[in-house]
XYZ file of C-alpha atoms in Angstrom:
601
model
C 0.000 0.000 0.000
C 1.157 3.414 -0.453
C 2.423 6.316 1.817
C -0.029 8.268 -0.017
C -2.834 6.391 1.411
C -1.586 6.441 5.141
C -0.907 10.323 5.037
C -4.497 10.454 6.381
C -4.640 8.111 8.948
C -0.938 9.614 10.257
C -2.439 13.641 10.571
C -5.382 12.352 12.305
C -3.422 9.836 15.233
C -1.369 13.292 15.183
C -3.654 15.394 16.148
C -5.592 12.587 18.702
C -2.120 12.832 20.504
C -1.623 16.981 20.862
C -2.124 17.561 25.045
C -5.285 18.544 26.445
C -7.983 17.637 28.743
C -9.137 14.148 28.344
C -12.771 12.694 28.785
C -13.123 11.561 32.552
C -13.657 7.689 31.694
C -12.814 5.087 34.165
C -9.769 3.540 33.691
C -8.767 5.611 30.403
C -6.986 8.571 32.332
C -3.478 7.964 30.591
C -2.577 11.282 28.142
C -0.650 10.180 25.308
C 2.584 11.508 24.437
C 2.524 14.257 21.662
C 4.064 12.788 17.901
C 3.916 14.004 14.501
C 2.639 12.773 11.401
C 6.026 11.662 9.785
C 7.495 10.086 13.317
C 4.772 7.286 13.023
C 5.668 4.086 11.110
C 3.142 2.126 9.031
C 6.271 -0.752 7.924
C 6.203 -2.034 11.273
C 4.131 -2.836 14.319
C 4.954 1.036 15.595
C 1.806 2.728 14.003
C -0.297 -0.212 16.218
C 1.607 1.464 19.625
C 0.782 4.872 18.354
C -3.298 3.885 17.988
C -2.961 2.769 21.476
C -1.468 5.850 22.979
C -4.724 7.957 21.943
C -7.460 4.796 22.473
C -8.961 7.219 25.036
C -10.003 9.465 22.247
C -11.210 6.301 20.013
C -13.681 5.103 22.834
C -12.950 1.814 22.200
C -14.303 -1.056 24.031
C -12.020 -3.384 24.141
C -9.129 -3.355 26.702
C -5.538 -3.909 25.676
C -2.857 -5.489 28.097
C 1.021 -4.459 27.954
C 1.649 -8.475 27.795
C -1.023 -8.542 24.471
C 0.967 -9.331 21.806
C 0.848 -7.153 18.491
C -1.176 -9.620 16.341
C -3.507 -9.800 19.536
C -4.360 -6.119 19.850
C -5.016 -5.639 15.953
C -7.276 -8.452 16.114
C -9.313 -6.802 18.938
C -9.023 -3.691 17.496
C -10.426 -4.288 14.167
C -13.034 -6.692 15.321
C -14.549 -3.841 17.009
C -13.914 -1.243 13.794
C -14.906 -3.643 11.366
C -16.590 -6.690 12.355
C -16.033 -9.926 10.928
C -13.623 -8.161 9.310
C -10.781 -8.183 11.321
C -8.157 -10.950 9.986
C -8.479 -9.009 6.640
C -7.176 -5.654 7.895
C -3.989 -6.058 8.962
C -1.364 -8.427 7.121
C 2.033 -9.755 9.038
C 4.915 -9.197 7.140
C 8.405 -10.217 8.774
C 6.622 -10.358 12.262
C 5.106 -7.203 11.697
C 2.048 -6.227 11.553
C 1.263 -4.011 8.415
C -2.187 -2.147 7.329
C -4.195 -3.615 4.540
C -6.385 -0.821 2.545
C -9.529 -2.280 4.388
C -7.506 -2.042 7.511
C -6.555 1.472 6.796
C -10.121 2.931 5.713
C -11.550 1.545 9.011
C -8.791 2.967 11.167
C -9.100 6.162 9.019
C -13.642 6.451 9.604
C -12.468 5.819 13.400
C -9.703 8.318 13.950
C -11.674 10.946 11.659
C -14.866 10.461 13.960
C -12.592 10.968 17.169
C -10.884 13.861 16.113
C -13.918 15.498 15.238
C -15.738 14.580 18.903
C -12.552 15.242 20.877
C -12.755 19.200 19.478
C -16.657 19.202 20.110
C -15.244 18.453 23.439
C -12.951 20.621 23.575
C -15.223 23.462 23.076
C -17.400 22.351 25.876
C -14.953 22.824 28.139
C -13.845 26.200 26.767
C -17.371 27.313 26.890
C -17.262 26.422 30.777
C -18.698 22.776 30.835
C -17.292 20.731 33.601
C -15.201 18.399 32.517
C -18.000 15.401 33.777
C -20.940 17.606 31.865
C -18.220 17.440 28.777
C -17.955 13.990 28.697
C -21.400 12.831 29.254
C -21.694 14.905 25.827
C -18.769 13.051 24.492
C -20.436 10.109 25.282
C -23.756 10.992 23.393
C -21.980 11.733 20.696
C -20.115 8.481 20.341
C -23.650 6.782 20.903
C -25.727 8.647 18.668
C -26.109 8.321 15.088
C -25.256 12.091 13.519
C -28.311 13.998 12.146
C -29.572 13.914 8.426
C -32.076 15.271 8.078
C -32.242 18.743 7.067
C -34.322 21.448 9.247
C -37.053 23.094 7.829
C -36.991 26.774 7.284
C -38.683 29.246 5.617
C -36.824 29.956 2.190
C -37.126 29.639 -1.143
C -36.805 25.866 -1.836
C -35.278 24.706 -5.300
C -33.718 21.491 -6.569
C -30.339 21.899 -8.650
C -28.749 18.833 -10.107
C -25.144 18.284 -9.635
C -23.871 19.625 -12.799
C -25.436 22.879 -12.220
C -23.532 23.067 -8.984
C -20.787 22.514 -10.797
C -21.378 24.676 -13.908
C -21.953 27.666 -11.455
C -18.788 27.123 -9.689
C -17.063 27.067 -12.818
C -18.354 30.258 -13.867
C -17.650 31.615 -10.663
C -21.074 32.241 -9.878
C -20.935 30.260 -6.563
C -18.502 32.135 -3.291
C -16.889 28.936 -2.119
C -15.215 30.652 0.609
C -16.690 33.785 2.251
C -14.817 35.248 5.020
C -16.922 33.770 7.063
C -16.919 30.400 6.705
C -14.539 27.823 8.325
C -12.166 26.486 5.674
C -12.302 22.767 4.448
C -12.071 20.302 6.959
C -14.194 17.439 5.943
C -11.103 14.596 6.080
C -10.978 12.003 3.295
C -13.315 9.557 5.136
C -15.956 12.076 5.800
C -16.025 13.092 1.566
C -15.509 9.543 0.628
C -19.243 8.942 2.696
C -20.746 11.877 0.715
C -19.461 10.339 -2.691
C -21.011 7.028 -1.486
C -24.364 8.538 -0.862
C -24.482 9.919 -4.006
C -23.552 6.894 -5.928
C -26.103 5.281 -4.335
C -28.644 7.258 -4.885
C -29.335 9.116 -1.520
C -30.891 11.928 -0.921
C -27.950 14.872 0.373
C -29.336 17.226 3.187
C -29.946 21.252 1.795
C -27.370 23.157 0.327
C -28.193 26.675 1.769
C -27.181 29.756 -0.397
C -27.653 33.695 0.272
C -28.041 35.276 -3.126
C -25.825 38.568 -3.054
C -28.227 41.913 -3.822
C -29.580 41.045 -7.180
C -26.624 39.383 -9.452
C -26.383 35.889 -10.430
C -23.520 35.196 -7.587
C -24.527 33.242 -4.524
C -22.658 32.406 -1.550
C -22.999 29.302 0.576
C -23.888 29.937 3.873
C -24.124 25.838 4.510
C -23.232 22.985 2.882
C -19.262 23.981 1.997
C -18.142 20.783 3.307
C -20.113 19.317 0.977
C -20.346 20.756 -2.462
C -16.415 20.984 -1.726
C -15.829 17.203 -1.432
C -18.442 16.880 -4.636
C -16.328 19.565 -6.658
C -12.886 18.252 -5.517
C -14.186 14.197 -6.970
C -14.897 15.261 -9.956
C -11.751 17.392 -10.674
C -14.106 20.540 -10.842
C -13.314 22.701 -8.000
C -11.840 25.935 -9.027
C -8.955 26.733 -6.866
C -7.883 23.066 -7.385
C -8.104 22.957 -11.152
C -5.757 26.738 -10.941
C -3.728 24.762 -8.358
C -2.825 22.023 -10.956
C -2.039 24.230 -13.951
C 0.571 25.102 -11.976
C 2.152 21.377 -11.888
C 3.794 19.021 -14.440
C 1.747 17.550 -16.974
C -1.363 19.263 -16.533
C -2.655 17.400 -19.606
C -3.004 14.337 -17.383
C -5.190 15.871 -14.526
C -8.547 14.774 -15.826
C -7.378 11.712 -18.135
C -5.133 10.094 -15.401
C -5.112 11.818 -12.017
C -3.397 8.626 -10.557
C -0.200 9.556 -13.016
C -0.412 13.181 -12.368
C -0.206 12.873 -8.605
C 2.899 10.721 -8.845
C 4.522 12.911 -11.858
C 3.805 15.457 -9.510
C 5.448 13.386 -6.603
C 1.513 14.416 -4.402
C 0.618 13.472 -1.191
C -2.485 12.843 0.796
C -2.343 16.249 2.284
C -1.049 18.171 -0.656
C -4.141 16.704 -2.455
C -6.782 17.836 0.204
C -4.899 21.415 0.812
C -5.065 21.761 -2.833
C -8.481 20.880 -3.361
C -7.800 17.785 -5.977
C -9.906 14.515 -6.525
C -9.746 11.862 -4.057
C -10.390 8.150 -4.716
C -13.818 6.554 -3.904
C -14.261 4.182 -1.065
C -13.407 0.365 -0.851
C -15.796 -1.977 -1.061
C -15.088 -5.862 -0.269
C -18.620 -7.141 -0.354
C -18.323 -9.117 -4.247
C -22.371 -8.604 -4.128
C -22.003 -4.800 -3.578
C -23.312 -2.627 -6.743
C -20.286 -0.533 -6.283
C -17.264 -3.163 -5.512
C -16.190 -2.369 -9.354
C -16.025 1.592 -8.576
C -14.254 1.414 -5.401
C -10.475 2.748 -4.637
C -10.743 4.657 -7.832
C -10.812 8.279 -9.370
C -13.546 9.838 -10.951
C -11.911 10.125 -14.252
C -11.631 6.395 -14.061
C -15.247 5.287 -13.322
C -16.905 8.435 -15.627
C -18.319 5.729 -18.021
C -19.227 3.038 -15.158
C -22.987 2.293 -14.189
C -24.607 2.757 -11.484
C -28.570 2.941 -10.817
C -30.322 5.882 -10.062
C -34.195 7.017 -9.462
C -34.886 3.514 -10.709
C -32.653 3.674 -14.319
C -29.287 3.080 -14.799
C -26.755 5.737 -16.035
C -23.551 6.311 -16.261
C -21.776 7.788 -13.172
C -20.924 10.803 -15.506
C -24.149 11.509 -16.493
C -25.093 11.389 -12.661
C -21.891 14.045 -11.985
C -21.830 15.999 -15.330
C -25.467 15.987 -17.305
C -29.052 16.254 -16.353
C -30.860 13.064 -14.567
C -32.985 12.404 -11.711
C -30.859 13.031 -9.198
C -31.319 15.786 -7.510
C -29.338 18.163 -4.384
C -32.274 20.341 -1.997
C -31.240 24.395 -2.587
C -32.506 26.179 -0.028
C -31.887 30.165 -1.248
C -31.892 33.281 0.992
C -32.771 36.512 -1.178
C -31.562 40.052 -0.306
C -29.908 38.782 3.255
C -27.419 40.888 4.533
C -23.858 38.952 5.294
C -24.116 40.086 9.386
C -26.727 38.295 9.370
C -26.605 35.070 8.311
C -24.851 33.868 12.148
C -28.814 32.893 12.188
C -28.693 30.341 9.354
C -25.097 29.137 11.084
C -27.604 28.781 14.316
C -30.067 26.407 12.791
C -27.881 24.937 10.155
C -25.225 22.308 11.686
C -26.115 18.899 10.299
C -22.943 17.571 9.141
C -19.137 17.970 10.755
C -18.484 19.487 13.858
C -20.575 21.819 16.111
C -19.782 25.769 15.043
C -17.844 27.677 17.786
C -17.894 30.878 18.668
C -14.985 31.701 16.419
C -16.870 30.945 13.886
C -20.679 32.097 14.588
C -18.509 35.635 15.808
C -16.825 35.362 12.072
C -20.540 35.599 10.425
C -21.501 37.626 12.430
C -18.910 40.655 11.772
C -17.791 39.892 8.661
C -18.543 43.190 7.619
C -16.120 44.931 10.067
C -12.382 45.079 7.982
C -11.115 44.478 11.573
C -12.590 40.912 11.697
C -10.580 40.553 8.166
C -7.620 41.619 9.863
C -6.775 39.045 12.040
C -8.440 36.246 9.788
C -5.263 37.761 7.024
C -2.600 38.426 10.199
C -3.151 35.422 12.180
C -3.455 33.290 8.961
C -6.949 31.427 9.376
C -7.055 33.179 6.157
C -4.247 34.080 4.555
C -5.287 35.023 1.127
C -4.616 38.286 -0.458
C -8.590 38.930 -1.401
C -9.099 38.592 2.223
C -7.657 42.120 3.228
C -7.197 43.775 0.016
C -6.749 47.193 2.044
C -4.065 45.266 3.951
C -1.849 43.855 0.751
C -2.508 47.605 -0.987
C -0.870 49.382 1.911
C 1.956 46.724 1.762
C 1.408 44.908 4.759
C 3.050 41.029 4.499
C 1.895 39.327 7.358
C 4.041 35.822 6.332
C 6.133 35.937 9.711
C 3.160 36.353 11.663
C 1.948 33.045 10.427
C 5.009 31.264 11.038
C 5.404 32.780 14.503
C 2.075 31.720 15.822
C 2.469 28.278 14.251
C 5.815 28.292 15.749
C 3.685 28.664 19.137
C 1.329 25.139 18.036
C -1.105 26.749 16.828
C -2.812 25.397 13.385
C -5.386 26.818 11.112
C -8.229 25.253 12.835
C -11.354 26.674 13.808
C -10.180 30.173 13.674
C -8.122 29.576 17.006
C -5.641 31.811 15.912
C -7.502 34.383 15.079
C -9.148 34.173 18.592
C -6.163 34.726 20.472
C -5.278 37.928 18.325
C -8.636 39.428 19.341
C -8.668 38.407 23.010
C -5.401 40.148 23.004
C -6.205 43.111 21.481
C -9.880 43.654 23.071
C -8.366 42.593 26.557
C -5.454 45.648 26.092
C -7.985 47.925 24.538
C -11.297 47.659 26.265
C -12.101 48.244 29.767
C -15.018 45.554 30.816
C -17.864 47.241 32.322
C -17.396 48.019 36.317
C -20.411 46.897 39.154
C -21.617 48.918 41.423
C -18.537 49.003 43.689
C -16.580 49.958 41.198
C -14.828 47.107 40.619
C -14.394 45.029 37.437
C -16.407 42.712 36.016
C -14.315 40.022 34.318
C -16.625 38.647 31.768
C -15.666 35.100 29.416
C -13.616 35.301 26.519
C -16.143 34.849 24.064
C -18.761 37.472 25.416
C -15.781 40.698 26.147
C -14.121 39.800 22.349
C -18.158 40.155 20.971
C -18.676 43.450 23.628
C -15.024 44.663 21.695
C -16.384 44.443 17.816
C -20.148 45.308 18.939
C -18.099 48.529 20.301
C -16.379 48.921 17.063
C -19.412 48.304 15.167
C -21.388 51.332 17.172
C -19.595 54.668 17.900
C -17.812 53.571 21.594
C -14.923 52.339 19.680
C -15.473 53.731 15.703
C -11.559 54.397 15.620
C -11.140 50.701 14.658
C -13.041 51.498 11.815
C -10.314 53.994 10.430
C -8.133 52.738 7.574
C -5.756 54.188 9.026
C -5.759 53.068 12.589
C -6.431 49.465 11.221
C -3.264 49.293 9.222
C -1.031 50.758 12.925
C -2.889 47.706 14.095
C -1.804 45.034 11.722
C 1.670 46.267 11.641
C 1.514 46.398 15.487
C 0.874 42.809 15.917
C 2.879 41.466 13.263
C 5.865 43.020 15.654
C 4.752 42.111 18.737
C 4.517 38.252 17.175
C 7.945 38.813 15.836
C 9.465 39.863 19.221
C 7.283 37.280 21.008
C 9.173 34.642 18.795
C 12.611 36.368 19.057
C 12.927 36.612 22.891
C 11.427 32.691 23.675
C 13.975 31.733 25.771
C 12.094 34.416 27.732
C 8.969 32.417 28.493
C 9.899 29.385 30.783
C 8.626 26.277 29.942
C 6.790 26.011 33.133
C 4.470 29.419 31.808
C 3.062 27.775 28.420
C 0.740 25.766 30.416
C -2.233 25.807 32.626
C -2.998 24.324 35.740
C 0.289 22.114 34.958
C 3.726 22.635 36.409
C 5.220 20.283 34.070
C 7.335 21.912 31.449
C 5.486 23.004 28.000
C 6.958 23.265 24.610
C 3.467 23.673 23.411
C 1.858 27.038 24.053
C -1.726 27.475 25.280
C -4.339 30.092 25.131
C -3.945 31.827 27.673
C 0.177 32.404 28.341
C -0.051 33.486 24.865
C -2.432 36.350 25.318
C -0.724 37.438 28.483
C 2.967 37.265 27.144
C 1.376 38.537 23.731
C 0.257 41.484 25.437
C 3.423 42.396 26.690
C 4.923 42.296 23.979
C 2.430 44.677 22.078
C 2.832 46.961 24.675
C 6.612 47.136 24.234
C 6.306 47.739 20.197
C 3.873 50.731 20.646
C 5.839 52.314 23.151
C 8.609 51.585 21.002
C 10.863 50.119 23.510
C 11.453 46.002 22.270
C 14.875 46.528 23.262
C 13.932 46.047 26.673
C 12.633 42.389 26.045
C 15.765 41.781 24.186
C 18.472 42.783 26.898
C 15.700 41.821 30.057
C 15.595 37.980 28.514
C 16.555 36.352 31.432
C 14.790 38.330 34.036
C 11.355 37.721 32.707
C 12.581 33.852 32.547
C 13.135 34.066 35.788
C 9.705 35.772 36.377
C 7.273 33.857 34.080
C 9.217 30.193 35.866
C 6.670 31.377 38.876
C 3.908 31.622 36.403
C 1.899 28.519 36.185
C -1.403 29.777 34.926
C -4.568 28.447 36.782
C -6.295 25.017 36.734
C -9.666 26.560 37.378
C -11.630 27.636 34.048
C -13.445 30.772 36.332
C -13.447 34.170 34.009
C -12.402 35.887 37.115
C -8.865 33.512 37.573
C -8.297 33.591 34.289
C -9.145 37.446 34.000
C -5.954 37.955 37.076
C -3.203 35.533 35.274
C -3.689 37.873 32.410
C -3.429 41.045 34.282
C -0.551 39.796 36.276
C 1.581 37.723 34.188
C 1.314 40.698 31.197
C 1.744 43.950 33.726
C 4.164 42.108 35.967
C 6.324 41.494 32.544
C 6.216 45.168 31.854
C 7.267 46.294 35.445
C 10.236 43.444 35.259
C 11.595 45.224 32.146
C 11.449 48.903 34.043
C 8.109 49.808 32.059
C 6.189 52.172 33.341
C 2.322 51.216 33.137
C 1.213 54.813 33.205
C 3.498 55.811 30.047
C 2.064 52.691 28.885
C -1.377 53.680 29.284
C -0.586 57.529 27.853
C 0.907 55.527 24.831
C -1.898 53.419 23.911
C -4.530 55.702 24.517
C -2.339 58.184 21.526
C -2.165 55.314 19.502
C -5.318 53.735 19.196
C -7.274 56.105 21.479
C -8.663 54.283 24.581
C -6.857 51.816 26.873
C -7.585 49.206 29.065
C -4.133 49.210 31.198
C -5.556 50.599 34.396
C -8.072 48.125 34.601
C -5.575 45.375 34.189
C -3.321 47.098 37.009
C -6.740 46.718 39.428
C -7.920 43.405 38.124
C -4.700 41.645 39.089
C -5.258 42.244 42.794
C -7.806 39.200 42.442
C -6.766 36.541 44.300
C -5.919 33.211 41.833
C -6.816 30.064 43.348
């Protein structure tokens, strides 16, 4: 079997192994150690450890024993992933014990299903769950069967076939990727399913679509997992078909897309990142209709059969020409883009729940500062993104490798998270009670209260070209100094609630040290960071942020760790203040000075 076709399996054990909270399950409270991708090995028994190391995440239930031996645990394993299937998914070669493709697609549905729980988890506990609420929700989700079934709304309902899906996106009538929207990240397993439905003739849930003002141009508001996966099969999708005129041979891309990905030396992940076809499903069953179309490409099935509303056809005249088959459009007319966080609401039937990040990304889109840190942090780095941006010469490319450099991917908007909980925690003051102190509301709700402020006249500054490209410049410095004073932050300061040492960064270090930083760039003084390396070391060693998840703890680590920095270095907070409130005119550095008084359990 190919490396190509383990690439998948690889990023998703990956990503099962990265440290966080786990489920609280009885007797499954070991946290795997974090690998990458390329350190796992599929030509011996080493990729069978790895699955083992993040069974916690695959809710498994068998049990494994140390003393097992390797042909042992594969055979439980796959009898529970694919029953009576199990002696045909593994093979042992020289004592080891090596994937078979049926082996392979099994682990691959499992691991893709567990990645996608583990971040619906995840966000439970970000959103304040318990972690015993979180993981009776885990639970569920592992037990129930996902929706499909499509709500009902009120809209105008059509019925498009798949080629005029296609022919719209080819005329670049169809937005494939507004702003708004999360980018692809449906894994091969989950678009192999779609293909399957539609070969088989099942009905797809709604495609939903917001007609912009009166042209012909749409943009999908749900259902980009989907039509993406569709247009990426049949070697349609635009920015994949651009992507491949850029490669060797492109004269082979529809004829032979099996010889242009190895001209073209492609792997699994180049393929998906570039938005090319993928190969169908495996099918072992000898009786199954499609056994003779599985584990291919689309250009090499186009003239197979398959039935369809009761007639057979062709599985190009099902992908390319007009027949019975049929996708559910449901079209909004004349809907503003701020609003369609309602659709996002209702809509959620396939993939993983929406976060905040993203509901917060539909719902001010229209804001160029939203645009901003989708094109700074990288979320979204593309040029059309923040056109003002690229036109006043602003390159954010360090930014993105600094804040990867930190662990952070591309994700769920995570990165651009921490950019605004940075900025809106520097900049705006949260409201005070009626003693005058602080309130220290959640993440989420003070980074909306910072763009609603924005958005009315409190804050309208943010709304100036002008301002907006200080701001962007700003934080592609303070990233830059971040990243060139590390040895600054010790080990012991990336984590929460954890005194073990951290190469990893999360969340919340990274706001407070980011802060700092940003402070230092507008006041001009980075030199300060640079020459006061290994006193802030010294400081941030007695760091540990907080185990509890309370707004109000995690409210004081900010405040302290960030002003505390500033004071180490000889800053004072007042010119600080003066200084931000000239550059960007209000400030939230007085707050932070009374806010750290609270006392951190």
């Amino acid at each position: 079997m190919e490396d190509l076709d383990f690439d998948q399996v690889a990023t998703l054990l990956a990503e099962l192994s990265q440290p966080s909270v786990l489920p609280k399950i009885e007797g499954r409270r070991k946290s795997p150690s974090p690998f990458e991708s390329m350190e796992i090995d599929f030509a011996s028994s080493a990729w069978l450890a790895r699955v083992l190391e993040v069974a916690t995440w695959l809710n498994l239930d068998s049990t494994f024993d140390e003393q097992d031996s390797p042909k042992a645990v594969a055979l439980r394993l796959f009898d529970e992933l694919s029953p009576g299937k199990a002696e045909a998914s593994f093979e042992i070669e020289d004592g080891h014990i090596v994937l078979t493709e049926m082996g392979a697609q099994a682990l691959e549905e499992r691991l893709s299903r567990a990645v996608s729980n583990r971040a619906s988890f995840l966000q439970m506990l970000e959103d304040e769950l318990s972690v015993a609420a979180a993981t009776e929700e885990w639970v569920d989700a592992w037990n129930e069967a996902p929706a499909t079934e499509p709500l009902s709304i009120n809209a105008t309902v059509d019925k498009w076939r798949i080629y005029d899906l296609a022919g719209r996106a080819k005329q670049q009538q169809l937005e494939l990727n507004p702003t708004y929207q999360r980018d692809f990240v449906w894994s091969n397993a989950d678009s192999q399913m779609l293909i399957e439905s539609i070969l088989r003739g099942i009905p797809l849930p709604s495609i939903i679509l917001a007609r912009v003002s009166s042209s012909q141009r749409f943009q999908i508001v749900d259902g980009k997992q989907r039509l993406t996966a569709i247009l990426r099969f049949m070697g349609a999708h635009p920015e994949g078909r651009e992507n491949a005129k850029k490669m060797k041979e492109y004269e082979l891309f529809d004829s032979n897309f099996s010889q242009f990905a190895r001209r073209n030396n492609l792997r699994a992940t180049d393929i998906r990142e570039k938005y090319l076809p993928f190969k169908t499903k495996k099918y072992t069953d000898d009786k199954d209709p499609l056994k003779g179309l599985g584990g291919r490409y689309y250009c090499e099935i186009r003239d197979s059969q398959v039935r369809i509303a009761g007639e057979t056809i062709t599985v190009a005249d099902l992908f390319e020409r007009a027949c019975d088959y049929f996708i559910p459009v449901l079209i909004y007319r004349d809907t503003q883009v701020r609003d369609i966080h309602k659709v996002f609401r209702l809509y959620n039937q396939q993939g993983m729940k929406l976060n905040a990040e993203e509901i917060r990304n539909a719902v001010f889109n229209h804001l160029m500062i939203s645009r901003l840190m989708l094109y700074v942090g990288g979320d979204r780095p593309e040029p059309e993104i923040a056109p003002e941006l690229v036109k006043a010469g602003i390159d954010p490319t360090t930014s993105h490798e600094n804040i990867k450099a930190l662990g952070f991917g591309i994700t769920r908007f995570r990165r651009t998270k921490v950019l605004l909980w940075t900025v809106a925690t520097l900049i705006l003051k949260p409201a005070q009670g009626p003693d005058k102190a602080y309130r220290t509301p959640s993440t989420a709700s003070h980074i909306d209260e910072f763009l609603r402020s924005i958005d009315s006249d409190r804050l309208a500054q943010f709304r100036s070209k002008a301002t907006l490209e200080n701001l962007a410049n700003d934080i592609i410095a303070a990233l830059e100094l971040h990243q060139a004073a590390s040895d600054a932050w010790h080990p012991k300061f990336r984590r929460k609630g954890k005194s073990e040492m951290a190469s990893r960064w999360e969340e919340l270090p990274v706001v407070a040290s980011l802060i700092s930083c940003l402070v230092l760039v507008m006041t001009g003084q980075e030199d300060k960071l640079e020459s006061g390396i290994e006193a802030v070391r010294e400081l941030t060693a007695k760091m540990v942020g907080p185990a509890s998840t309370q707004n109000k703890t995690q409210w004081a680590h900010i405040a302290n760790a960030s002003t505390s920095i500033l004071e180490t270095l000889g800053l004072s907070l007042a010119d600080a203040d003066l200084a931000i409130r000239g550059r960007y005119g209000d400030s939230a550095i007085n707050a932070l000075i009374e806010i750290r008084k609270i006392t951190i359990e």
